[in-house]
Amino acid sequence: MSTPYPFTAVVGQTDLRLALLLNAVSPAVGGVLVRGEKGTAKSTAVRALSALLPQVDVVPGCRFSCAPGAPDPACPDGPHEPGAGAARPARMVELPVGASEDRLVGALDIERALSEGVKAFEPGLLADAHRGILYVDEVNLLHDHLIDLLLDAAAMGASYVEREGVSVRHAARFLLVGTMNPEEGELRPQLLDRFGLTVEVAASREPAQRVEVVRRRLAYEDDPAAFAIRWADEEHEVRARVVAARALLPQVSLGDTALLQIAAACAGFEVDGMRADIVMARTATALAAWAGRTSVRKEDVRQAALLALPHRRRRNPFDAPGLDEEMLDRILDGFPDEEPEPEPDPEPQGPDDGGDGDGGGPDGDGGGVPPQHDGPPAQEADSPEAAPDAPDTTREDAPQPSAQGSGAAEQAPVAAAEPFRTKVLSVPGLGEGAAGRRSRARTAHGRTTGSQRPRGHLTKLHLAATVHAAAPHQKARGRAGRGLVIRKDDLRQATREGREGNLVLFVVDASGSMAARQRMGAVKGAVMSLLLDAYQRRDKVGLITFRGSGAELALPPTSSVDAAAARLERLPTGGRTPLAAGLLKAHEVLRVERLRDPSRRPLLVVVTDGRATSAGVPGGRPGDTPRELSGRSARLLASEGIASVVVDCESGPVRLGLAGVLAADLGAPAVTLDGLRADSLAGLVKNVRTAVTHTASLDSVSRRAA
């Protein structure tokens, strides 16, 4: 096994290290969600934490890590006789993004269960992580049903596996740590609430800290073992402090004043439910134990609020997590301080950070004991196996260069109107894409619609079909008793129908004809409403804009609806209308995405008034008008069966109806801005299906005629 990067060698990242250590002191805090850009020591710090946890005593031979003094009475490997245990280091188990449900919770051998009545159970990652750490990198990319199983196990301390009436339960108590890059999509608010603490990390802008990161990184890569030895004393000190804080934790008193401060903070920030109050209480208690005290103080409550409340204040997916610290101080100042206890003896600190580049850093906490205050975050390589990432040039707050020319003066961005609730736009047919909430699809979860022979490992047994397949062969197999004689070839997998997430690609007209302030605000409000709907239905989204002399991919297809909303807010307008360029750019993007993710079906949403005043594309036949080019581009998309919707933005007393002509070329329905609202969209899904089916029929007739 490679030598892990030492926890105490991570430069800066005060809040990240503190949150991880508090969970090591009190796993009941509920885990940590680490949010931040790539290359900010998220994975490095998490992987290094396991070395600081005390060893655990386990029953020899138990696959579920039962404690010898108090074994789990329901352990599948039990019952265990009392006796001496074997000590081993605490495990850190990583859950891959592409893991299956059986890999997470374990799998039952259905064939043996039906034929022999034996509960043959193969443990999953939850069993491996019992009494250790379960780490989920890119937790926001994990399938929702896996996150539900994971968080349910973390909340109950046990994992349940149910397969066709056969049930297995085992203990699963672990420290849950998740990391994510918000640019790749957000977690649902309900799932955010299940993480005890959250920490925002970012790369340091201080040259001295960045230099120290590079020094330590290079020293580690040159000789990992020697680098770890240099930090061994600091690692030992922090490990001893974790053990001492765990022993002190039961003696910590949480007074009435501290409880009132916690309740007032949660009520003042309008946090939903009571989980925040409980997490804050546990965190404040762990902070006092970490500081060597037996009573909770106001500074503990304040730090607990900064870690436990920011991610619980999001009201919609476009809200950034955060906490108003001035408001928090006003709330806490309304309560008198309790009588402080005598200060404990100062904790031994690590050596002063010197200038050797390996034993310390400019953050001044080379001992790895995070101070309880906010400080400037610093950067570390995201993992010992990967080099530091280059600066991210696609961040939402970065200025986006415009590749489009302009035929008129560019106008400043206009704020979006208030979003509204829309009805679902779905892709016709039956897909097989990633689980979501938009279009019909064959999925692992949903209503049972039939059966088939299993492809690989059996996960969802269709009992009736299995019995039907086995029944004709019972006499030939020598059946003598009441039970059926089941063979592997008899097993049938249930096929299920649920919902999938789609790729919703927005093509937005940003030309001068759309630039009236009130009109563009309404357009942005409509697109914002559709983005909110895409977030709720677990879609990927992309954004193309066209104006001036061409089209631009403002946001490549991504799961981050927040990023699309930010790009839309900053969208400038002005210039001519190269409609054909926008449609051809959409065709190019969808072609590439079809190669990357062939199972995810697209839905094209074109937001325009239908005018075409500029070609914006090279080539074409001599004499082609912009309108003819746009019609040909639309028919190209329709010939490939791409489901589309045209949002008609034309307004005023005189209407040309050009958006309707475009919709006919696309084989798509056209709906006005007002028609997008939920109460006036009743027939749109039906129209999408009818239009696409009609286009496919015409295409089939054309091929036969040819």
XYZ file of C-alpha atoms in Angstrom:
706
model
C 0.000 0.000 0.000
C 1.325 3.463 -0.870
C 2.158 5.827 1.985
C -0.733 8.284 2.439
C -0.159 12.007 2.596
C -0.047 13.095 6.288
C -3.124 14.896 7.567
C -1.024 17.421 9.477
C 0.960 18.309 6.340
C -2.064 19.792 4.566
C -1.491 23.535 4.224
C -4.278 25.739 5.529
C -7.867 24.499 5.003
C -8.643 25.221 8.653
C -12.390 24.601 8.485
C -11.994 21.402 6.479
C -9.578 19.849 8.955
C -11.630 20.985 11.937
C -14.854 19.488 10.560
C -13.157 16.152 9.865
C -11.578 16.020 13.317
C -14.872 16.866 15.040
C -16.462 13.875 13.329
C -13.531 11.731 14.417
C -14.188 12.847 18.013
C -17.974 12.368 17.748
C -19.233 10.326 14.769
C -22.790 11.203 15.900
C -22.236 14.676 14.371
C -23.328 13.093 11.097
C -20.480 13.385 8.629
C -19.043 16.122 6.449
C -19.866 17.405 2.980
C -16.871 19.166 1.419
C -17.752 21.553 -1.406
C -15.181 23.238 -3.579
C -13.290 23.532 -6.812
C -10.873 20.860 -7.943
C -7.336 20.759 -6.581
C -8.164 22.042 -3.075
C -7.065 19.123 -0.849
C -10.553 17.647 -0.460
C -9.602 14.050 -1.220
C -6.135 14.395 0.314
C -7.461 15.462 3.718
C -10.185 12.832 3.791
C -7.864 9.967 2.870
C -5.349 11.119 5.465
C -7.924 11.204 8.274
C -8.111 7.423 8.683
C -4.524 7.364 10.014
C -5.631 9.556 12.956
C -8.485 7.305 14.073
C -7.858 4.893 16.972
C -7.618 1.176 16.214
C -10.762 -0.909 16.593
C -11.179 -4.324 18.245
C -13.147 -6.799 16.125
C -14.343 -10.376 16.451
C -11.869 -12.583 14.558
C -13.346 -13.830 11.302
C -16.446 -11.579 11.421
C -17.021 -9.927 8.046
C -19.077 -7.170 9.715
C -16.456 -5.934 12.230
C -18.474 -6.713 15.357
C -16.989 -5.461 18.646
C -15.953 -8.357 20.936
C -17.459 -6.741 24.030
C -20.832 -5.956 22.414
C -21.345 -7.966 19.224
C -24.358 -7.253 17.049
C -27.025 -9.842 17.995
C -28.384 -9.746 14.417
C -24.992 -10.133 12.734
C -25.279 -12.508 9.742
C -21.999 -14.144 10.844
C -23.216 -14.536 14.449
C -23.961 -15.379 17.099
C -20.524 -14.558 18.470
C -19.211 -16.052 21.673
C -17.628 -13.585 24.153
C -13.864 -13.525 23.934
C -10.806 -11.519 23.095
C -10.816 -9.515 19.909
C -8.217 -8.640 17.336
C -7.117 -5.021 16.899
C -6.895 -3.524 13.424
C -6.688 0.015 11.996
C -9.923 1.824 11.216
C -10.822 1.360 7.548
C -11.495 4.006 4.983
C -13.797 2.619 2.276
C -14.361 4.525 -0.973
C -17.685 4.324 -2.785
C -17.222 4.692 -6.569
C -19.679 6.918 -8.431
C -20.642 4.034 -10.734
C -21.252 1.489 -7.949
C -24.367 -0.682 -8.123
C -26.916 -1.086 -5.353
C -25.652 -4.611 -4.620
C -22.077 -3.348 -4.313
C -23.213 -0.787 -1.749
C -25.543 -2.786 0.506
C -24.544 -6.344 -0.378
C -26.156 -9.121 -2.403
C -28.261 -12.184 -1.615
C -27.882 -15.430 -3.550
C -31.487 -15.739 -4.703
C -30.903 -19.150 -6.298
C -29.780 -20.707 -2.997
C -32.463 -18.861 -1.075
C -35.211 -20.356 -3.285
C -33.827 -23.861 -3.663
C -32.124 -24.427 -0.286
C -33.673 -21.836 1.999
C -30.183 -20.505 2.847
C -29.499 -16.815 3.396
C -26.212 -16.656 1.498
C -25.208 -13.007 1.851
C -22.224 -11.265 0.294
C -21.434 -8.080 2.285
C -21.197 -4.733 0.514
C -19.297 -1.536 1.114
C -21.548 -0.524 4.025
C -20.394 -3.609 5.924
C -16.754 -2.891 5.101
C -17.101 0.685 6.387
C -18.656 -0.289 9.751
C -16.719 1.451 12.562
C -14.593 3.293 9.994
C -14.926 5.949 7.276
C -17.082 5.779 4.154
C -15.809 8.266 1.582
C -17.862 9.263 -1.467
C -15.955 11.369 -3.962
C -18.201 13.407 -6.291
C -21.233 12.546 -4.174
C -23.389 14.888 -6.280
C -22.895 12.567 -9.274
C -24.088 9.480 -7.368
C -27.513 8.143 -8.353
C -30.289 9.386 -6.111
C -31.447 5.938 -4.977
C -27.891 5.085 -3.872
C -27.654 8.318 -1.902
C -30.979 7.496 -0.235
C -29.708 4.051 0.805
C -26.429 5.501 1.998
C -27.951 8.237 4.120
C -30.634 5.939 5.554
C -27.921 3.550 6.728
C -25.920 6.432 8.194
C -28.980 7.706 10.080
C -30.137 4.298 11.416
C -26.724 2.733 11.997
C -27.848 -0.391 10.161
C -28.252 -1.658 6.603
C -31.221 -3.720 5.419
C -31.199 -5.875 2.304
C -34.595 -7.084 1.057
C -34.930 -9.473 -1.882
C -38.290 -11.110 -2.598
C -39.179 -11.777 1.027
C -35.626 -12.641 2.099
C -34.219 -10.094 4.550
C -30.764 -9.511 6.022
C -29.769 -6.797 8.495
C -26.349 -5.828 9.800
C -24.831 -2.914 11.727
C -23.417 -0.045 9.646
C -22.120 2.815 11.754
C -19.501 4.878 9.988
C -18.143 8.363 9.500
C -19.687 9.620 6.241
C -17.619 12.068 4.192
C -18.625 13.340 0.762
C -16.807 15.700 -1.577
C -18.216 17.534 -4.566
C -17.539 20.258 -7.089
C -20.674 22.486 -7.246
C -19.939 23.294 -10.904
C -20.926 19.698 -11.746
C -24.351 19.932 -10.125
C -25.922 20.281 -6.700
C -27.405 17.809 -4.264
C -31.110 18.008 -3.468
C -31.868 20.130 -0.363
C -33.263 17.025 1.371
C -29.947 15.230 0.866
C -27.880 18.242 1.863
C -29.744 18.294 5.161
C -28.661 14.709 5.922
C -24.983 15.696 6.087
C -24.109 16.975 9.535
C -21.548 19.609 8.562
C -20.513 21.304 5.349
C -17.301 23.102 4.447
C -16.557 25.374 1.489
C -12.972 25.148 0.247
C -11.183 27.218 -2.364
C -7.661 27.642 -3.650
C -5.549 30.217 -1.829
C -4.715 33.437 -3.621
C -1.707 34.016 -1.350
C 1.540 33.306 -3.243
C 3.351 32.207 -0.058
C 0.785 29.518 0.709
C 0.754 28.293 -2.879
C 4.547 28.035 -2.804
C 4.359 25.965 0.375
C 1.811 23.649 -1.217
C 4.160 22.988 -4.116
C 7.138 22.423 -1.808
C 5.343 19.851 0.292
C 3.853 18.162 -2.708
C 7.211 17.754 -4.446
C 8.848 16.531 -1.243
C 6.121 13.929 -0.805
C 6.410 12.688 -4.390
C 10.209 12.424 -4.140
C 10.087 10.153 -1.066
C 6.647 9.471 0.485
C 8.029 7.377 3.362
C 10.614 9.961 4.389
C 8.019 12.739 4.112
C 5.645 10.814 6.392
C 8.422 10.294 8.950
C 9.031 14.058 9.124
C 5.402 14.513 10.124
C 5.153 11.473 12.435
C 5.368 13.485 15.681
C 2.602 15.867 14.620
C 0.437 12.940 13.502
C 0.956 11.239 16.883
C -0.016 14.405 18.778
C -3.254 14.852 16.859
C -4.092 11.144 17.177
C -3.584 11.344 20.950
C -5.737 14.456 21.112
C -8.567 12.693 19.251
C -8.417 9.802 21.754
C -8.443 12.231 24.697
C -11.377 14.201 23.275
C -13.359 10.991 22.739
C -12.782 10.035 26.371
C -13.805 13.514 27.576
C -16.911 13.779 25.382
C -19.362 12.008 27.782
C -18.423 14.501 30.522
C -19.173 17.630 28.481
C -22.187 19.562 29.747
C -24.515 21.326 27.323
C -26.179 24.016 29.448
C -29.546 25.670 28.994
C -27.964 28.884 27.750
C -26.101 27.035 25.005
C -29.287 25.207 24.013
C -31.172 28.508 23.799
C -28.400 29.966 21.638
C -28.607 26.954 19.321
C -32.400 27.152 19.052
C -32.306 30.923 18.472
C -29.705 30.576 15.700
C -31.703 27.887 13.885
C -34.948 29.842 14.249
C -33.319 33.142 13.258
C -31.991 31.667 10.011
C -35.354 29.953 9.321
C -33.862 26.493 9.050
C -36.419 23.787 8.266
C -36.961 20.927 10.700
C -35.077 20.045 13.886
C -32.058 18.200 12.490
C -29.996 21.401 12.450
C -30.584 21.960 16.183
C -29.474 18.420 17.007
C -26.400 18.589 14.777
C -25.393 21.947 16.242
C -25.727 20.567 19.782
C -23.524 17.572 18.979
C -20.992 19.722 17.142
C -20.726 22.267 19.956
C -20.208 19.426 22.433
C -17.469 17.928 20.261
C -15.818 21.365 19.968
C -15.699 21.692 23.760
C -14.203 18.203 24.097
C -11.652 18.995 21.371
C -10.637 22.118 23.334
C -10.302 20.048 26.528
C -13.314 21.611 28.291
C -16.327 20.061 29.993
C -18.823 22.839 29.206
C -20.021 24.403 25.967
C -19.362 28.103 25.398
C -20.735 30.714 23.022
C -17.701 30.396 20.728
C -18.461 26.683 20.392
C -22.048 27.434 19.404
C -20.869 30.063 16.908
C -18.393 27.698 15.253
C -21.018 24.933 15.214
C -23.442 27.263 13.400
C -20.825 28.152 10.777
C -20.354 24.457 10.017
C -23.900 23.117 10.399
C -26.217 25.808 8.999
C -24.963 27.174 5.625
C -26.114 24.228 3.508
C -29.491 24.121 5.261
C -30.473 27.646 4.213
C -30.931 27.020 0.467
C -34.480 27.750 -0.625
C -34.029 26.940 -4.330
C -31.236 25.510 -6.481
C -30.033 28.970 -7.542
C -29.303 30.060 -3.950
C -25.651 29.854 -2.925
C -25.033 28.281 0.497
C -23.795 30.733 3.101
C -24.388 32.364 6.457
C -24.520 36.013 7.505
C -21.970 36.087 10.319
C -23.025 39.549 11.507
C -26.596 38.315 11.923
C -25.304 35.237 13.765
C -23.346 37.429 16.180
C -26.414 39.579 16.842
C -28.452 36.486 17.660
C -25.836 35.038 20.021
C -25.144 38.383 21.707
C -28.705 38.368 22.965
C -27.808 35.673 25.494
C -25.495 36.079 28.517
C -22.361 33.969 28.682
C -22.335 31.148 31.179
C -19.751 31.210 33.939
C -16.544 30.059 32.264
C -14.604 27.193 33.748
C -10.869 27.483 34.382
C -8.800 27.277 31.238
C -7.054 23.924 30.731
C -3.313 23.715 30.386
C -2.209 24.703 26.884
C -2.109 21.819 24.456
C 1.319 20.937 23.130
C 1.772 22.463 19.707
C 3.809 21.235 16.790
C 7.123 22.767 15.900
C 7.126 26.263 14.502
C 6.741 26.313 10.786
C 10.212 26.850 9.508
C 11.618 27.292 6.089
C 12.591 23.757 5.117
C 9.493 23.411 2.953
C 8.525 20.050 4.438
C 7.891 20.576 8.138
C 5.656 23.608 8.168
C 3.897 26.295 6.240
C 2.900 29.926 6.292
C -0.423 29.105 7.916
C 1.374 28.638 11.213
C -0.323 25.407 12.312
C 2.199 22.791 11.341
C 0.979 20.605 14.208
C -2.210 19.965 12.292
C -4.490 21.219 15.101
C -6.952 23.539 13.359
C -7.696 26.729 15.293
C -11.352 27.569 15.864
C -11.595 30.648 13.712
C -12.172 31.503 10.124
C -9.046 31.879 8.085
C -8.074 32.155 4.442
C -8.440 28.807 2.741
C -5.418 27.274 1.110
C -4.781 24.787 -1.628
C -3.401 21.290 -1.733
C -3.315 18.716 -4.513
C -6.643 16.925 -4.670
C -5.057 13.542 -4.118
C -1.593 12.074 -3.693
C -2.016 10.262 -6.981
C -2.871 13.266 -9.124
C -0.947 16.393 -9.900
C -2.390 19.785 -8.918
C -4.948 20.976 -11.393
C -4.482 24.000 -13.562
C -6.598 27.056 -12.821
C -10.205 26.512 -13.821
C -11.056 28.732 -16.747
C -14.704 27.725 -16.880
C -15.849 29.023 -13.504
C -19.216 30.717 -13.367
C -17.739 33.988 -12.183
C -15.140 34.132 -14.944
C -15.833 36.528 -17.810
C -16.859 34.692 -20.928
C -15.346 35.847 -24.202
C -17.821 36.489 -26.955
C -17.070 34.878 -30.269
C -19.936 36.683 -31.912
C -19.751 39.831 -33.874
C -22.439 42.422 -33.634
C -24.409 44.293 -36.174
C -25.596 46.782 -33.580
C -24.455 48.113 -30.248
C -24.339 45.447 -27.560
C -26.767 46.035 -24.714
C -26.141 45.324 -21.036
C -27.584 42.125 -19.550
C -31.179 42.309 -18.343
C -32.367 40.717 -15.096
C -34.674 37.724 -15.424
C -38.319 37.970 -14.520
C -39.678 35.913 -11.627
C -39.608 32.165 -12.447
C -42.864 30.238 -12.527
C -43.927 26.600 -12.396
C -44.012 24.768 -15.708
C -45.431 21.456 -16.768
C -43.156 18.679 -17.869
C -41.813 18.519 -21.413
C -40.904 14.911 -22.150
C -39.183 13.016 -24.934
C -41.498 10.509 -26.669
C -40.864 6.784 -26.619
C -39.162 4.586 -24.040
C -35.538 5.318 -23.187
C -32.817 3.602 -21.194
C -30.960 6.616 -19.810
C -29.839 7.578 -16.329
C -32.503 7.585 -13.636
C -34.381 10.875 -13.419
C -37.888 12.315 -13.437
C -38.668 13.442 -16.973
C -39.305 10.839 -19.704
C -40.428 7.209 -19.644
C -37.565 4.714 -19.527
C -36.531 1.199 -18.563
C -34.914 1.597 -15.157
C -33.831 -0.473 -12.167
C -36.573 1.113 -10.067
C -40.214 1.605 -10.976
C -43.258 -0.461 -11.773
C -42.731 -4.006 -13.028
C -43.731 -4.428 -16.670
C -42.345 -7.857 -17.579
C -39.419 -10.239 -17.238
C -36.302 -11.333 -19.090
C -33.276 -13.550 -18.622
C -30.752 -11.758 -16.402
C -27.789 -10.103 -18.079
C -25.052 -10.749 -15.554
C -25.876 -10.701 -11.828
C -29.551 -11.051 -10.875
C -30.772 -7.997 -8.952
C -34.591 -7.908 -9.201
C -36.197 -11.350 -9.254
C -39.486 -11.839 -11.110
C -40.834 -14.647 -8.926
C -43.844 -15.649 -11.039
C -41.784 -15.845 -14.239
C -39.090 -17.869 -12.444
C -41.608 -20.405 -11.143
C -43.229 -20.572 -14.588
C -39.847 -21.324 -16.192
C -38.942 -24.009 -13.625
C -42.320 -25.785 -13.394
C -42.155 -27.885 -16.614
C -38.823 -29.454 -15.582
C -39.651 -30.666 -12.081
C -40.279 -34.317 -13.016
C -37.102 -34.527 -15.106
C -35.123 -33.043 -12.234
C -36.370 -35.684 -9.827
C -38.421 -33.458 -7.556
C -39.441 -35.426 -4.484
C -40.386 -32.908 -1.795
C -42.654 -29.914 -1.661
C -40.028 -27.373 -2.776
C -39.254 -26.573 -6.377
C -35.973 -27.627 -7.922
C -34.558 -24.343 -9.247
C -31.689 -24.039 -11.683
C -29.821 -20.891 -12.647
C -31.365 -20.928 -16.121
C -34.825 -20.655 -14.550
C -34.163 -17.271 -12.927
C -35.887 -14.297 -14.505
C -35.046 -10.642 -14.057
C -37.936 -8.211 -13.592
C -38.059 -5.429 -16.163
C -39.253 -2.146 -14.756
C -40.392 1.169 -16.121
C -39.645 4.460 -14.441
C -38.375 7.882 -15.457
C -35.085 9.044 -16.909
C -33.218 12.312 -16.976
C -32.604 13.912 -20.369
C -30.231 16.400 -21.923
C -32.180 19.649 -22.218
C -30.334 21.897 -24.676
C -31.475 25.520 -24.734
C -30.904 27.560 -27.927
C -31.611 31.187 -26.999
C -31.957 34.082 -29.451
C -29.943 37.020 -28.045
C -30.131 39.261 -31.137
C -31.282 42.836 -31.344
C -34.863 41.810 -32.136
C -35.024 40.272 -28.651
C -33.308 43.151 -26.886
C -36.263 45.125 -25.565
C -35.668 45.164 -21.802
C -39.116 44.011 -20.733
C -39.200 41.354 -23.424
C -35.755 39.911 -22.684
C -36.522 39.856 -18.967
C -39.607 37.755 -19.684
C -37.556 35.443 -21.944
C -34.924 34.930 -19.251
C -37.626 34.316 -16.668
C -39.138 31.609 -18.864
C -35.759 29.926 -19.410
C -35.052 30.173 -15.664
C -38.349 28.399 -15.026
C -37.380 25.612 -17.402
C -33.957 25.375 -15.749
C -35.603 24.987 -12.362
C -37.764 22.235 -13.807
C -34.645 20.561 -15.245
C -32.986 20.659 -11.821
C -35.969 18.985 -10.192
C -36.062 16.285 -12.876
C -32.321 15.450 -12.707
C -31.484 16.546 -16.268
C -28.263 17.649 -17.826
C -28.527 21.096 -19.397
C -26.634 23.050 -22.035
C -26.953 26.624 -23.321
C -26.361 27.952 -26.846
C -26.838 31.610 -27.713
C -26.846 33.209 -31.163
C -26.576 36.841 -32.193
C -24.474 39.056 -34.462
C -22.541 36.876 -36.885
C -22.613 33.473 -35.207
C -23.588 31.124 -32.400
C -21.756 30.347 -29.162
C -21.855 27.377 -26.794
C -22.250 29.432 -23.628
C -22.356 26.331 -21.407
C -21.420 22.797 -22.500
C -23.857 20.092 -21.322
C -23.511 19.752 -17.568
C -25.421 18.638 -14.493
C -24.915 22.064 -12.895
C -28.138 23.966 -13.422
C -26.649 26.716 -11.255
C -23.970 27.316 -13.878
C -26.585 27.619 -16.629
C -28.578 30.116 -14.562
C -25.450 32.215 -13.931
C -24.561 32.285 -17.635
C -28.116 33.244 -18.536
C -28.129 36.150 -16.082
C -25.012 37.624 -17.741
C -26.264 37.092 -21.296
C -25.805 40.270 -23.386
C -28.032 41.059 -26.361
C -27.780 42.942 -29.634
C -26.899 42.459 -33.284
C -28.428 40.530 -36.147
C -30.157 37.120 -35.944
C -28.144 34.123 -37.239
C -30.849 31.533 -36.532
C -29.272 28.899 -38.806
C -25.977 29.185 -36.900
C -27.756 28.494 -33.605
C -29.527 25.413 -34.976
C -26.373 24.003 -36.565
C -24.431 24.572 -33.336
C -27.158 22.597 -31.547
C -26.800 19.790 -34.095
C -23.039 19.692 -33.511
C -23.373 19.648 -29.708
C -25.982 16.880 -29.786
C -23.853 14.804 -32.148
C -20.896 14.948 -29.763
C -23.061 14.235 -26.720
C -24.592 11.241 -28.482
C -21.103 9.730 -28.675
C -20.301 10.562 -25.055
C -23.576 9.426 -23.517
C -25.618 7.484 -26.074
C -28.319 6.429 -23.605
C -29.278 9.994 -22.600
C -31.916 11.314 -24.992
C -31.998 15.047 -25.867
C -34.768 17.614 -25.726
C -34.107 20.774 -27.769
C -35.745 23.999 -26.539
C -35.434 26.874 -29.069
C -36.300 30.284 -27.616
C -36.768 32.801 -30.452
C -39.195 34.999 -32.334
C -38.335 33.085 -35.535
C -36.639 35.929 -37.366
C -33.500 35.140 -39.403
C -31.597 38.166 -40.671
C -28.071 36.751 -40.925
C -26.724 33.448 -42.207
C -23.949 33.129 -39.641
C -22.672 29.911 -41.256
C -20.234 29.299 -44.115
C -21.240 27.493 -47.282
C -24.750 27.149 -48.575
C -26.095 27.393 -52.092
C -25.763 30.697 -53.987
C -28.749 32.890 -53.372
C -29.843 31.150 -50.167
C -31.546 33.563 -47.818
C -31.053 33.398 -44.039
C -34.603 32.103 -43.748
C -33.942 29.250 -46.197
C -30.749 28.313 -44.339
C -32.542 28.214 -41.011
C -35.333 26.076 -42.481
C -32.837 23.606 -43.901
C -31.008 23.455 -40.539
C -34.264 22.810 -38.714
C -35.230 20.000 -41.089
C -31.806 18.418 -40.512
C -32.554 18.222 -36.786
C -36.047 16.880 -37.454
C -34.745 14.158 -39.784
C -32.712 12.713 -36.882
C -35.792 12.431 -34.664
C -34.674 15.013 -32.082
C -37.586 16.042 -29.876
C -37.907 19.836 -29.873
C -40.067 22.657 -28.546
C -40.115 26.215 -29.926
C -40.844 28.970 -27.408
C -42.337 31.813 -29.463
C -41.109 35.165 -28.084
C -42.834 37.361 -30.657
C -44.890 40.153 -29.119
C -46.784 43.240 -30.211
C -49.939 43.831 -32.228
C -48.364 42.731 -35.533
C -47.141 39.136 -35.533
C -45.343 37.472 -38.434
C -45.731 33.896 -37.163
C -42.155 32.988 -38.064
C -41.680 30.906 -34.897
C -44.575 28.719 -36.038
C -42.861 28.179 -39.407
C -39.667 27.174 -37.582
C -41.647 24.777 -35.400
C -43.130 23.144 -38.490
C -39.647 22.652 -39.940
C -38.477 21.106 -36.659
C -41.575 18.915 -36.402
C -42.147 20.474 -32.992
C -44.910 22.314 -31.153
C -44.704 26.084 -30.724
C -45.742 27.627 -27.419
C -45.836 31.264 -26.370
C -44.149 32.597 -23.249
C -47.493 32.686 -21.469
C -48.216 29.177 -22.697
C -45.232 27.817 -20.767
C -47.038 28.282 -17.484
C -48.370 25.151 -15.862
C -51.999 26.175 -16.118
C -51.831 26.695 -19.893
C -49.526 23.888 -21.012
C -51.944 20.994 -20.869
C -51.515 19.797 -24.431
C -47.829 20.437 -24.934
C -46.498 16.975 -24.071
C -49.067 15.420 -26.375
C -48.072 17.858 -29.116
C -44.371 16.998 -28.717
C -45.114 13.307 -29.133
C -47.486 13.860 -32.052
C -45.062 16.169 -33.857
C -42.084 13.845 -33.500
C -44.144 10.809 -34.552
C -45.439 12.729 -37.573
C -41.898 13.767 -38.527
C -40.655 10.188 -38.218
C -43.525 8.983 -40.442
C -42.766 11.585 -43.098
C -39.088 10.645 -42.981
C -39.981 6.964 -43.428
C -42.206 7.781 -46.409
C -39.428 9.865 -47.963
C -36.924 7.023 -47.618
C -39.309 4.523 -49.231
C -39.985 6.945 -52.080
C -36.279 7.442 -52.616
